[in-house]
One Martini backbone bead per residue (centre of mass of N, CA, C, O) as a GRO file, in nm:
protein
  190
    1UNK     BB    1  -0.988   5.222  -5.609
    2UNK     BB    2  -1.074   5.415  -5.377
    3UNK     BB    3  -1.091   5.665  -5.561
    4UNK     BB    4  -1.291   5.548  -5.774
    5UNK     BB    5  -1.518   5.492  -5.541
    6UNK     BB    6  -1.545   5.801  -5.446
    7UNK     BB    7  -1.617   5.915  -5.722
    8UNK     BB    8  -1.859   5.762  -5.773
    9UNK     BB    9  -2.012   5.827  -5.520
   10UNK     BB   10  -2.028   6.124  -5.590
   11UNK     BB   11  -2.178   6.115  -5.862
   12UNK     BB   12  -2.432   5.937  -5.741
   13UNK     BB   13  -2.487   6.017  -5.424
   14UNK     BB   14  -2.328   5.782  -5.205
   15UNK     BB   15  -2.136   5.884  -4.976
   16UNK     BB   16  -2.287   5.802  -4.704
   17UNK     BB   17  -2.260   5.503  -4.749
   18UNK     BB   18  -1.950   5.492  -4.763
   19UNK     BB   19  -1.918   5.595  -4.493
   20UNK     BB   20  -2.084   5.375  -4.332
   21UNK     BB   21  -1.906   5.140  -4.424
   22UNK     BB   22  -1.648   5.217  -4.313
   23UNK     BB   23  -1.733   5.214  -4.033
   24UNK     BB   24  -1.843   4.942  -4.004
   25UNK     BB   25  -1.595   4.787  -4.100
   26UNK     BB   26  -1.414   4.886  -3.858
   27UNK     BB   27  -1.571   4.774  -3.625
   28UNK     BB   28  -1.565   4.479  -3.713
   29UNK     BB   29  -1.269   4.444  -3.728
   30UNK     BB   30  -1.217   4.487  -3.432
   31UNK     BB   31  -1.399   4.241  -3.336
   32UNK     BB   32  -1.243   4.020  -3.487
   33UNK     BB   33  -0.948   4.083  -3.357
   34UNK     BB   34  -1.040   4.022  -3.053
   35UNK     BB   35  -1.128   3.736  -3.112
   36UNK     BB   36  -0.855   3.623  -3.235
   37UNK     BB   37  -0.693   3.695  -2.984
   38UNK     BB   38  -0.823   3.468  -2.812
   39UNK     BB   39  -0.770   3.229  -2.972
   40UNK     BB   40  -0.467   3.253  -2.997
   41UNK     BB   41  -0.409   3.260  -2.684
   42UNK     BB   42  -0.519   2.965  -2.644
   43UNK     BB   43  -0.325   2.817  -2.860
   44UNK     BB   44  -0.049   2.926  -2.730
   45UNK     BB   45  -0.111   2.795  -2.454
   46UNK     BB   46  -0.125   2.517  -2.535
   47UNK     BB   47   0.135   2.487  -2.669
   48UNK     BB   48   0.297   2.542  -2.411
   49UNK     BB   49   0.197   2.318  -2.259
   50UNK     BB   50   0.294   2.093  -2.468
   51UNK     BB   51   0.587   2.172  -2.452
   52UNK     BB   52   0.625   2.128  -2.134
   53UNK     BB   53   0.507   1.824  -2.164
   54UNK     BB   54   0.654   1.710  -2.444
   55UNK     BB   55   0.460   1.678  -2.699
   56UNK     BB   56   0.615   1.825  -2.920
   57UNK     BB   57   0.860   1.634  -2.919
   58UNK     BB   58   0.703   1.380  -2.991
   59UNK     BB   59   0.590   1.484  -3.255
   60UNK     BB   60   0.868   1.537  -3.384
   61UNK     BB   61   0.968   1.243  -3.365
   62UNK     BB   62   0.743   1.142  -3.541
   63UNK     BB   63   0.796   1.341  -3.797
   64UNK     BB   64   1.104   1.331  -3.864
   65UNK     BB   65   1.129   1.109  -4.086
   66UNK     BB   66   0.969   1.279  -4.287
   67UNK     BB   67   1.135   1.539  -4.287
   68UNK     BB   68   1.402   1.409  -4.379
   69UNK     BB   69   1.269   1.360  -4.672
   70UNK     BB   70   1.193   1.655  -4.737
   71UNK     BB   71   1.485   1.761  -4.572
   72UNK     BB   72   1.787   1.627  -4.669
   73UNK     BB   73   1.991   1.901  -4.609
   74UNK     BB   74   1.924   1.861  -4.306
   75UNK     BB   75   2.060   1.805  -4.035
   76UNK     BB   76   1.956   1.624  -3.788
   77UNK     BB   77   2.038   1.831  -3.519
   78UNK     BB   78   1.942   2.088  -3.641
   79UNK     BB   79   1.775   2.373  -3.563
   80UNK     BB   80   1.602   2.403  -3.826
   81UNK     BB   81   1.420   2.155  -3.764
   82UNK     BB   82   1.275   2.258  -3.523
   83UNK     BB   83   1.157   2.521  -3.660
   84UNK     BB   84   1.006   2.362  -3.878
   85UNK     BB   85   0.813   2.180  -3.684
   86UNK     BB   86   0.688   2.419  -3.549
   87UNK     BB   87   0.568   2.548  -3.802
   88UNK     BB   88   0.394   2.303  -3.894
   89UNK     BB   89   0.255   2.263  -3.591
   90UNK     BB   90   0.087   2.532  -3.618
   91UNK     BB   91  -0.049   2.494  -3.882
   92UNK     BB   92  -0.208   2.245  -3.817
   93UNK     BB   93  -0.366   2.441  -3.594
   94UNK     BB   94  -0.416   2.726  -3.721
   95UNK     BB   95  -0.136   2.916  -3.669
   96UNK     BB   96  -0.009   3.125  -3.853
   97UNK     BB   97   0.102   3.361  -3.652
   98UNK     BB   98   0.274   3.149  -3.488
   99UNK     BB   99   0.451   3.035  -3.738
  100UNK     BB  100   0.613   3.297  -3.837
  101UNK     BB  101   0.867   3.297  -3.638
  102UNK     BB  102   0.961   2.994  -3.708
  103UNK     BB  103   0.994   3.052  -4.020
  104UNK     BB  104   1.221   3.269  -3.983
  105UNK     BB  105   1.413   3.084  -3.824
  106UNK     BB  106   1.440   2.866  -4.042
  107UNK     BB  107   1.554   3.050  -4.260
  108UNK     BB  108   1.804   3.140  -4.108
  109UNK     BB  109   1.934   2.865  -4.085
  110UNK     BB  110   1.916   2.786  -4.387
  111UNK     BB  111   2.109   3.017  -4.480
  112UNK     BB  112   2.354   2.907  -4.324
  113UNK     BB  113   2.354   2.626  -4.483
  114UNK     BB  114   2.394   2.817  -4.756
  115UNK     BB  115   2.623   3.031  -4.702
  116UNK     BB  116   2.461   3.300  -4.722
  117UNK     BB  117   2.282   3.308  -4.950
  118UNK     BB  118   2.048   3.473  -5.168
  119UNK     BB  119   1.976   3.181  -5.257
  120UNK     BB  120   1.764   2.952  -5.257
  121UNK     BB  121   1.708   2.664  -5.128
  122UNK     BB  122   1.543   2.367  -5.135
  123UNK     BB  123   1.446   2.399  -4.840
  124UNK     BB  124   1.318   2.679  -4.857
  125UNK     BB  125   1.120   2.619  -5.085
  126UNK     BB  126   0.975   2.385  -4.912
  127UNK     BB  127   0.898   2.558  -4.666
  128UNK     BB  128   0.720   2.756  -4.821
  129UNK     BB  129   0.522   2.567  -4.946
  130UNK     BB  130   0.423   2.441  -4.675
  131UNK     BB  131   0.339   2.710  -4.546
  132UNK     BB  132   0.121   2.782  -4.753
  133UNK     BB  133   0.031   2.440  -4.784
  134UNK     BB  134  -0.090   2.318  -4.505
  135UNK     BB  135  -0.200   2.114  -4.298
  136UNK     BB  136  -0.535   2.132  -4.140
  137UNK     BB  137  -0.707   2.045  -3.856
  138UNK     BB  138  -0.743   2.337  -3.711
  139UNK     BB  139  -0.946   2.623  -3.810
  140UNK     BB  140  -0.923   2.868  -3.594
  141UNK     BB  141  -0.975   3.134  -3.737
  142UNK     BB  142  -1.246   3.057  -3.888
  143UNK     BB  143  -1.400   2.967  -3.632
  144UNK     BB  144  -1.381   3.246  -3.504
  145UNK     BB  145  -1.538   3.399  -3.722
  146UNK     BB  146  -1.797   3.218  -3.709
  147UNK     BB  147  -1.855   3.291  -3.423
  148UNK     BB  148  -1.874   3.608  -3.445
  149UNK     BB  149  -2.137   3.547  -3.648
  150UNK     BB  150  -2.303   3.320  -3.552
  151UNK     BB  151  -2.289   3.034  -3.604
  152UNK     BB  152  -2.435   2.728  -3.580
  153UNK     BB  153  -2.163   2.578  -3.716
  154UNK     BB  154  -1.833   2.641  -3.704
  155UNK     BB  155  -1.717   2.323  -3.738
  156UNK     BB  156  -1.812   2.241  -4.040
  157UNK     BB  157  -1.514   2.289  -4.195
  158UNK     BB  158  -1.300   2.069  -4.100
  159UNK     BB  159  -1.321   1.856  -4.326
  160UNK     BB  160  -1.278   2.038  -4.560
  161UNK     BB  161  -1.005   2.159  -4.450
  162UNK     BB  162  -0.852   1.884  -4.448
  163UNK     BB  163  -0.875   1.821  -4.749
  164UNK     BB  164  -0.783   2.089  -4.895
  165UNK     BB  165  -0.501   2.106  -4.745
  166UNK     BB  166  -0.400   1.831  -4.824
  167UNK     BB  167  -0.405   1.871  -5.133
  168UNK     BB  168  -0.224   2.127  -5.114
  169UNK     BB  169   0.030   1.985  -4.995
  170UNK     BB  170   0.069   1.774  -5.216
  171UNK     BB  171   0.086   1.980  -5.443
  172UNK     BB  172   0.348   2.129  -5.331
  173UNK     BB  173   0.536   1.890  -5.323
  174UNK     BB  174   0.511   1.803  -5.617
  175UNK     BB  175   0.605   2.077  -5.736
  176UNK     BB  176   0.864   2.091  -5.598
  177UNK     BB  177   0.993   1.822  -5.706
  178UNK     BB  178   0.963   1.890  -5.999
  179UNK     BB  179   1.147   2.156  -6.002
  180UNK     BB  180   1.397   1.998  -5.886
  181UNK     BB  181   1.436   1.807  -6.113
  182UNK     BB  182   1.466   2.007  -6.347
  183UNK     BB  183   1.714   2.152  -6.220
  184UNK     BB  184   1.901   1.915  -6.192
  185UNK     BB  185   1.881   1.824  -6.482
  186UNK     BB  186   2.009   2.072  -6.594
  187UNK     BB  187   2.273   2.070  -6.432
  188UNK     BB  188   2.366   1.819  -6.574
  189UNK     BB  189   2.362   1.911  -6.882
  190UNK     BB  190   2.578   2.153  -6.847
   0.00000   0.00000   0.00000
């Protein structure tokens, strides 16, 4: 696509606009990244304070009964459950980048529970679905981008984000369970 765009710009004599667009885009990308770093640092710091204060443990205890229903194959006190809950908590607060390391650790622990097999277990598939379509209460990244572009009301998208991400999460869980049901039914009939 890049090559086609450059050829098209050369044929139409608009190469100077393309060059200007490339440098303007690069400059904006750096500015957005700097803004996102500050927001991410703030929220990661807040999460660390919450962890030190025991708030994350309390939240994990609160959500644990629901997590046990969603991840029934994970033993009660297994480290995978802690990583899963940390991953989902970070996603709930709109910290997708901060959630990634916890998601990777959770997947490693789930792979151990799966006997080291290369085939994904039910819990691994469920975690992937929830990680992709998790409820987001505070869309920090989007708010940060809207602030960097001087939006008059950068937080106006919060209620819409909660609704949309809630629908996505419910849809992800329903689809995950539907395919699990089909797979287990197919396994019983064989």
